[in-house]
């Protein structure tokens, strides 16, 4: 039996299901029929790694249906989350005669999901789409919330939209083929949820205990759905709490030129956020040890493997959207007890420097 949760987005008056279970990929044609009944053509978008494992199976699945099926395999990685990849998708859609009533399906990690969602939002002013996230990070984070985007130049996610899929199909079996490093990166976001869970006014049970994979993913999706529901387009400062550790993380990612992947950067950023909150005397000193133990149990780094100067870090952090002015930063920080956070707008460069 698939577990499921539903995201409600009041502004867009949209709800969509997120199904979570092992083996769900085999149900893709069935779910497509249910979620996008108008479609007669389907364009699947994936990347080279994911295609190696799943393209044959997915192609076979659709051969047994009346759908007119095509697949576009994109090059791998963040460096291809670009307008050039989008252009390949527009060309493929035109070549295959994809119409507004047809369907687009993203099968892959966050990169494929983000590019494909933006493609779906703009092609013919919007074609319905389904997400099949295949990394842990995509399953617990990027596939929930409707943010879709590509990078441009050095700027991450600078061209994008809010465009929700008609449904999300999470097949936990697909995690069997991701690397241990990618799995750990997803766990960094799970630990993050466990450190904000008491600030979200929906009690789905704690993430700070070992859980079966499906339950863990379900709870993360429910927590993110609750936050998104409260602040769908990130205008009310509620969705911002999902950024715990992320202002530090984005600086580590940028300064390492991607050598420190997002999840590892988040792991280090979480530790920095706790150290800063301890310096500000707003959480107990031993809380950071608990956080470090959690991250280490998932083989995540708790300090940067590359040394960056405090000046470079501060400069990179200034480029983050969360800055107030050149010397004052807006950060999400732990507050009061493990699991609670708040947005703080008055953090000085000197206070940040104390933990770098
Ligand atoms: N939209 C959002 O709200 C949101 C949230 C968080 C992150 N993101 C974005 O997500 C991206 C990172 O996502 P990611 O960590 O999934 O990276 P990714 O998509 O690059 O996937 C990581 C690697 O795993 C491979 N892969 C994916 N699924 C596989 C499978 N089942 N078996 C084997 N290999 C597989 C990919 O080919 C890739 O090489 C970033 O671009 C980030 O900006 C978006
Ligand atoms: Zn993140």
Coordinates of C-alpha atoms and ligand atoms in Angstrom, one line a residue:
X1 CA 0.0 0.0 0.0
X2 CA 1.4 3.4 -0.9
X3 CA 1.6 6.1 1.8
X4 CA 0.5 9.4 0.5
X5 CA 0.3 13.0 1.5
X6 CA -1.4 15.9 -0.2
X7 CA 0.0 19.4 -0.7
X8 CA -2.5 22.3 -0.7
X9 CA -1.6 25.5 -2.3
X10 CA -4.3 28.0 -1.5
X11 CA -3.2 30.8 -3.9
X12 CA -3.2 28.4 -6.8
X13 CA -6.2 26.4 -5.5
X14 CA -4.2 23.3 -6.3
X15 CA -3.8 20.1 -4.5
X16 CA -1.8 17.2 -5.7
X17 CA -0.9 13.8 -4.4
X18 CA 2.5 12.5 -3.5
X19 CA 2.6 8.7 -3.5
X20 CA 5.4 7.0 -1.7
X21 CA 6.2 3.2 -1.9
X22 CA 8.7 0.7 -3.3
X23 CA 8.1 -0.3 -6.9
X24 CA 5.8 2.7 -7.9
X25 CA 7.6 3.4 -11.1
X26 CA 5.8 0.5 -12.7
X27 CA 2.6 2.4 -12.1
X28 CA 3.6 5.4 -14.1
X29 CA 1.3 4.9 -17.1
X30 CA -1.6 4.2 -14.7
X31 CA -0.9 7.4 -12.7
X32 CA -0.5 9.4 -15.8
X33 CA -3.9 8.4 -17.0
X34 CA -5.4 9.3 -13.6
X35 CA -3.6 12.6 -13.1
X36 CA -3.5 13.9 -16.6
X37 CA -6.4 12.3 -18.4
X38 CA -6.3 14.6 -21.4
X39 CA -2.9 13.4 -22.5
X40 CA -2.3 11.3 -25.6
X41 CA 1.4 12.0 -25.9
X42 CA 4.0 11.8 -23.1
X43 CA 7.5 13.3 -23.1
X44 CA 9.8 11.8 -20.5
X45 CA 12.8 13.9 -19.4
X46 CA 15.7 12.3 -17.6
X47 CA 19.5 12.4 -17.5
X48 CA 22.3 10.0 -18.6
X49 CA 22.8 8.3 -15.2
X50 CA 19.2 7.7 -14.5
X51 CA 18.6 6.6 -18.1
X52 CA 21.2 3.9 -17.7
X53 CA 19.1 2.3 -14.9
X54 CA 15.5 3.1 -15.9
X55 CA 15.1 4.2 -19.5
X56 CA 14.6 0.6 -20.9
X57 CA 12.0 -0.2 -18.2
X58 CA 10.1 3.0 -18.7
X59 CA 10.1 2.7 -22.5
X60 CA 8.8 -0.8 -22.2
X61 CA 6.1 0.3 -19.8
X62 CA 4.7 2.8 -22.3
X63 CA 5.0 0.4 -25.3
X64 CA 2.2 -1.6 -23.7
X65 CA -0.1 1.5 -23.7
X66 CA -1.7 3.7 -26.4
X67 CA 0.4 6.7 -25.5
X68 CA 2.7 8.2 -28.1
X69 CA 5.9 8.1 -26.1
X70 CA 9.2 9.9 -26.4
X71 CA 12.2 10.4 -24.1
X72 CA 14.9 13.1 -23.9
X73 CA 18.1 12.3 -22.0
X74 CA 19.9 15.4 -20.8
X75 CA 23.6 15.6 -19.8
X76 CA 24.3 15.0 -16.1
X77 CA 24.8 17.6 -13.4
X78 CA 24.3 21.1 -12.0
X79 CA 26.5 22.5 -14.8
X80 CA 23.8 21.5 -17.3
X81 CA 20.9 23.1 -15.4
X82 CA 20.9 25.8 -18.1
X83 CA 19.0 27.5 -20.8
X84 CA 20.9 25.3 -23.3
X85 CA 19.2 22.2 -21.8
X86 CA 15.9 23.9 -21.9
X87 CA 16.4 24.6 -25.5
X88 CA 17.0 20.9 -26.2
X89 CA 13.7 20.2 -24.5
X90 CA 11.7 22.8 -26.4
X91 CA 13.2 21.4 -29.7
X92 CA 12.3 17.9 -28.7
X93 CA 8.7 18.9 -27.8
X94 CA 8.2 20.6 -31.1
X95 CA 9.7 17.7 -33.0
X96 CA 7.4 15.2 -31.3
X97 CA 4.3 17.4 -31.7
X98 CA 3.6 17.8 -28.0
X99 CA 0.3 19.7 -27.4
X100 CA -1.0 21.6 -24.5
X101 CA -3.3 18.7 -23.3
X102 CA -0.3 16.3 -23.4
X103 CA 2.0 15.4 -20.5
X104 CA 5.6 15.8 -19.4
X105 CA 7.3 13.5 -16.9
X106 CA 10.5 14.3 -15.1
X107 CA 12.4 11.2 -13.9
X108 CA 15.6 12.1 -12.0
X109 CA 17.2 14.1 -9.2
X110 CA 16.6 17.7 -8.4
X111 CA 18.4 18.9 -11.5
X112 CA 16.1 17.1 -13.9
X113 CA 13.1 18.0 -11.8
X114 CA 14.0 21.7 -11.7
X115 CA 14.7 22.0 -15.5
X116 CA 11.7 19.9 -16.5
X117 CA 9.3 21.8 -14.3
X118 CA 10.4 25.1 -15.8
X119 CA 10.2 23.7 -19.3
X120 CA 6.6 22.4 -18.5
X121 CA 5.7 25.8 -17.1
X122 CA 6.7 27.7 -20.2
X123 CA 6.2 25.4 -23.2
X124 CA 2.8 26.4 -24.8
X125 CA 2.3 28.6 -21.6
X126 CA 2.1 25.5 -19.4
X127 CA 1.8 21.7 -20.0
X128 CA 0.8 19.4 -17.2
X129 CA 3.6 17.4 -15.6
X130 CA 4.5 14.7 -13.2
X131 CA 7.6 14.3 -11.1
X132 CA 9.3 11.0 -10.4
X133 CA 12.2 12.1 -8.0
X134 CA 14.9 9.5 -7.9
X135 CA 17.4 10.9 -5.4
X136 CA 16.8 11.2 -1.6
X137 CA 17.3 14.9 -1.8
X138 CA 14.6 15.2 -4.6
X139 CA 12.2 12.9 -2.7
X140 CA 12.4 14.8 0.6
X141 CA 12.9 18.3 -0.7
X142 CA 13.0 19.5 -4.3
X143 CA 9.9 17.6 -5.6
X144 CA 7.7 19.3 -3.0
X145 CA 6.8 23.0 -3.3
X146 CA 6.6 23.8 -7.0
X147 CA 9.9 25.8 -7.3
X148 CA 11.3 25.2 -10.7
X149 CA 14.3 26.9 -12.3
X150 CA 17.5 26.9 -14.3
X151 CA 20.8 28.6 -13.5
X152 CA 22.3 31.4 -15.6
X153 CA 26.0 32.4 -15.6
X154 CA 27.1 32.0 -11.9
X155 CA 23.6 32.6 -10.6
X156 CA 21.8 29.7 -9.2
X157 CA 18.1 29.3 -9.9
X158 CA 17.9 32.8 -11.3
X159 CA 15.4 32.0 -14.0
X160 CA 12.4 30.1 -12.7
X161 CA 8.7 29.9 -11.7
X162 CA 6.3 28.3 -9.3
X163 CA 4.7 25.5 -11.2
X164 CA 3.3 22.5 -9.4
X165 CA 3.1 19.0 -10.9
X166 CA -0.2 17.1 -11.1
X167 CA 1.4 14.5 -8.9
X168 CA 4.6 13.1 -7.5
X169 CA 5.5 9.5 -7.7
X170 CA 8.2 8.4 -5.2
X171 CA 9.5 4.9 -5.8
X172 CA 11.9 4.2 -2.9
X173 CA 13.5 1.4 -4.9
X174 CA 15.1 3.9 -7.2
X175 CA 17.3 4.9 -4.2
X176 CA 19.1 1.5 -4.5
X177 CA 21.1 2.8 -7.4
X178 CA 22.2 6.2 -6.1
X179 CA 25.7 6.7 -4.7
X180 CA 26.3 6.6 -0.9
X181 CA 27.4 10.2 -1.2
X182 CA 24.2 11.3 -2.8
X183 CA 22.2 9.4 -0.2
X184 CA 24.1 11.1 2.6
X185 CA 23.4 14.5 0.9
X186 CA 19.7 13.8 1.1
X187 CA 20.1 12.9 4.8
X188 CA 21.4 16.3 5.5
X189 CA 18.0 17.8 4.5
X190 CA 16.3 15.1 6.7
X191 CA 18.4 16.2 9.6
X192 CA 17.5 19.8 8.8
X193 CA 13.8 19.0 9.0
X194 CA 14.4 17.4 12.3
X195 CA 16.0 20.6 13.6
X196 CA 13.0 22.8 12.5
X197 CA 10.1 20.3 13.1
X198 CA 8.9 22.0 16.3
X199 CA 8.5 25.4 14.5
X200 CA 6.0 23.8 12.0
X201 CA 2.5 23.7 13.3
X202 CA 1.8 20.3 12.1
X203 CA 2.7 17.3 14.2
X204 CA 3.7 14.4 12.0
X205 CA 5.9 12.7 14.5
X206 CA 9.6 13.2 15.1
X207 CA 12.4 12.8 12.5
X208 CA 15.0 12.5 15.3
X209 CA 14.8 8.7 15.5
X210 CA 15.7 6.0 13.1
X211 CA 12.7 5.3 10.8
X212 CA 11.8 3.0 8.0
X213 CA 12.7 4.8 4.7
X214 CA 9.1 5.3 3.5
X215 CA 8.0 6.8 6.8
X216 CA 11.0 9.1 6.9
X217 CA 10.3 10.4 3.4
X218 CA 6.6 10.7 4.1
X219 CA 7.2 12.8 7.2
X220 CA 9.6 15.1 5.4
X221 CA 7.1 15.6 2.5
X222 CA 4.4 16.4 5.1
X223 CA 6.5 18.9 6.9
X224 CA 7.6 20.6 3.7
X225 CA 4.0 20.5 2.5
X226 CA 2.8 22.2 5.7
X227 CA 5.3 25.0 5.3
X228 CA 4.6 25.5 1.6
X229 CA 0.9 25.5 2.3
X230 CA 1.4 28.3 4.8
X231 CA 3.5 30.4 2.4
X232 CA 3.2 29.1 -1.1
X233 CA 5.2 31.8 -2.9
X234 CA 7.7 32.5 -0.1
X235 CA 6.3 36.0 0.6
X236 CA 5.5 35.7 4.2
X237 CA 8.7 34.7 5.8
X238 CA 7.4 31.3 6.8
X239 CA 8.9 29.2 4.0
X240 CA 12.2 30.8 4.9
X241 CA 12.7 28.5 7.9
X242 CA 13.5 25.7 5.4
X243 CA 16.7 27.7 4.9
X244 CA 18.3 26.7 8.2
X245 CA 22.0 26.3 7.5
X246 CA 21.6 27.4 3.9
X247 CA 23.2 30.8 3.9
X248 CA 26.4 29.2 5.1
X249 CA 25.8 26.3 2.7
X250 CA 25.4 28.4 -0.3
X251 CA 28.7 30.2 0.5
X252 CA 30.6 26.8 0.8
X253 CA 29.0 25.6 -2.5
X254 CA 30.0 28.8 -4.3
X255 CA 33.5 29.1 -2.9
X256 CA 34.3 25.4 -3.6
X257 CA 32.9 25.8 -7.1
X258 CA 30.6 22.9 -6.5
X259 CA 33.2 20.5 -5.1
X260 CA 31.3 20.6 -1.8
X261 CA 27.8 19.4 -3.0
X262 CA 24.7 21.0 -1.6
X263 CA 23.9 18.3 1.0
X264 CA 27.4 18.3 2.5
X265 CA 27.4 22.1 2.5
X266 CA 24.1 22.1 4.3
X267 CA 25.6 19.7 6.9
X268 CA 28.4 22.1 7.6
X269 CA 26.0 25.0 7.5
X270 CA 23.8 23.4 10.2
X271 CA 26.7 23.1 12.6
X272 CA 27.6 26.8 11.9
X273 CA 24.0 27.9 12.6
X274 CA 24.1 26.1 16.0
X275 CA 27.5 27.5 16.9
X276 CA 26.3 31.0 16.1
X277 CA 23.1 30.5 18.2
X278 CA 25.2 29.2 21.1
X279 CA 27.4 32.3 20.9
X280 CA 24.2 34.4 20.9
X281 CA 23.2 32.5 24.1
X282 CA 19.9 31.4 22.6
X283 CA 20.4 27.6 22.7
X284 CA 22.3 25.4 25.1
X285 CA 26.0 24.7 24.5
X286 CA 25.6 21.0 24.2
X287 CA 23.0 21.1 21.4
X288 CA 25.7 21.3 18.8
X289 CA 27.2 18.0 20.0
X290 CA 23.9 16.3 19.4
X291 CA 23.7 17.8 15.9
X292 CA 27.2 16.8 15.1
X293 CA 26.5 13.2 16.2
X294 CA 23.4 13.1 14.0
X295 CA 25.3 14.3 11.0
X296 CA 28.3 12.0 11.6
X297 CA 26.0 9.0 11.9
X298 CA 25.1 9.7 8.3
X299 CA 28.7 10.1 7.3
X300 CA 28.3 13.8 6.6
X301 CA 31.0 16.5 7.1
X302 CA 30.6 18.8 10.1
X303 CA 33.4 21.2 9.1
X304 CA 34.6 22.4 5.7
X305 CA 37.2 20.1 4.1
X306 CA 38.6 23.1 2.3
X307 CA 39.8 26.2 4.2
X308 CA 38.2 29.5 3.2
X309 CA 39.0 32.8 4.8
X310 CA 36.3 34.5 6.9
X311 CA 36.4 37.5 4.5
X312 CA 35.7 35.3 1.5
X313 CA 32.9 33.5 3.3
X314 CA 31.3 36.8 4.4
X315 CA 31.5 38.1 0.9
X316 CA 29.9 34.9 -0.5
X317 CA 27.2 35.1 2.2
X318 CA 26.5 38.7 1.2
X319 CA 25.5 37.4 -2.3
X320 CA 22.8 35.3 -0.7
X321 CA 19.3 36.6 -1.0
X322 CA 18.9 36.7 2.8
X323 CA 21.1 39.7 3.4
X324 CA 19.6 42.9 5.0
X325 CA 22.5 45.3 4.2
X326 CA 26.3 44.9 3.8
X327 CA 26.9 44.5 7.5
X328 CA 23.6 42.9 8.7
X329 CA 22.5 39.5 7.8
X330 CA 19.1 37.8 7.9
X331 CA 19.5 34.2 9.1
X332 CA 17.4 31.3 10.3
X333 CA 18.8 30.2 13.6
X334 CA 18.0 27.6 16.3
X335 CA 16.2 29.1 19.2
X336 CA 15.3 27.8 22.7
X337 CA 15.5 24.1 22.1
X338 CA 16.4 21.5 19.5
X339 CA 13.7 21.5 16.8
X340 CA 12.8 25.2 17.1
X341 CA 14.1 28.0 14.8
X342 CA 13.3 31.6 14.1
X343 CA 14.3 34.1 11.4
X344 CA 16.7 36.8 12.7
X345 CA 17.3 40.0 10.9
X346 CA 19.9 41.6 13.0
X347 CA 23.0 39.4 12.8
X348 CA 26.2 41.3 12.4
X349 CA 29.2 40.4 10.2
X350 CA 31.3 40.2 13.4
X351 CA 28.9 37.7 15.0
X352 CA 29.1 35.5 11.9
X353 CA 32.9 35.8 11.8
X354 CA 33.1 34.3 15.3
X355 CA 32.0 30.9 13.9
X356 CA 33.9 30.9 10.6
Ligands
LIG1 N1 13.0 23.0 -6.4 C1 13.4 22.9 -5.1 O1 12.7 23.3 -4.2 C2 14.8 22.4 -4.8 C3 15.1 22.1 -3.5 C4 16.4 21.6 -3.2 C5 17.3 21.4 -4.2 N2 16.9 21.7 -5.5 C6 17.8 21.5 -6.6 O2 18.1 20.1 -6.7 C7 19.4 19.9 -7.4 C8 20.2 18.9 -6.6 O3 19.4 17.7 -6.7 P1 20.1 16.2 -6.6 O4 20.9 16.2 -5.4 O5 19.0 15.2 -6.7 O6 21.2 16.2 -7.8 P2 21.1 15.6 -9.2 O7 19.8 15.7 -9.9 O8 22.3 16.1 -9.9 O9 21.4 14.0 -9.0 C9 22.6 13.6 -8.4 C10 23.2 12.5 -9.3 O10 22.5 11.3 -9.1 C11 22.2 10.7 -10.4 N3 20.9 10.0 -10.1 C12 19.7 10.5 -9.9 N4 18.8 9.5 -9.6 C13 19.5 8.3 -9.7 C14 19.2 7.0 -9.5 N5 18.0 6.6 -9.0 N6 20.1 6.1 -9.7 C15 21.4 6.4 -10.1 N7 21.8 7.7 -10.3 C16 20.9 8.6 -10.1 C17 22.1 11.9 -11.3 O11 22.3 11.5 -12.6 C18 23.2 12.8 -10.7 O12 24.4 12.3 -11.3 C19 20.1 21.3 -7.3 O13 20.1 21.8 -8.6 C20 19.2 22.1 -6.4 O14 19.2 23.5 -6.8 C21 15.7 22.2 -5.8
LIG2 ZN1 18.8 22.4 0.7

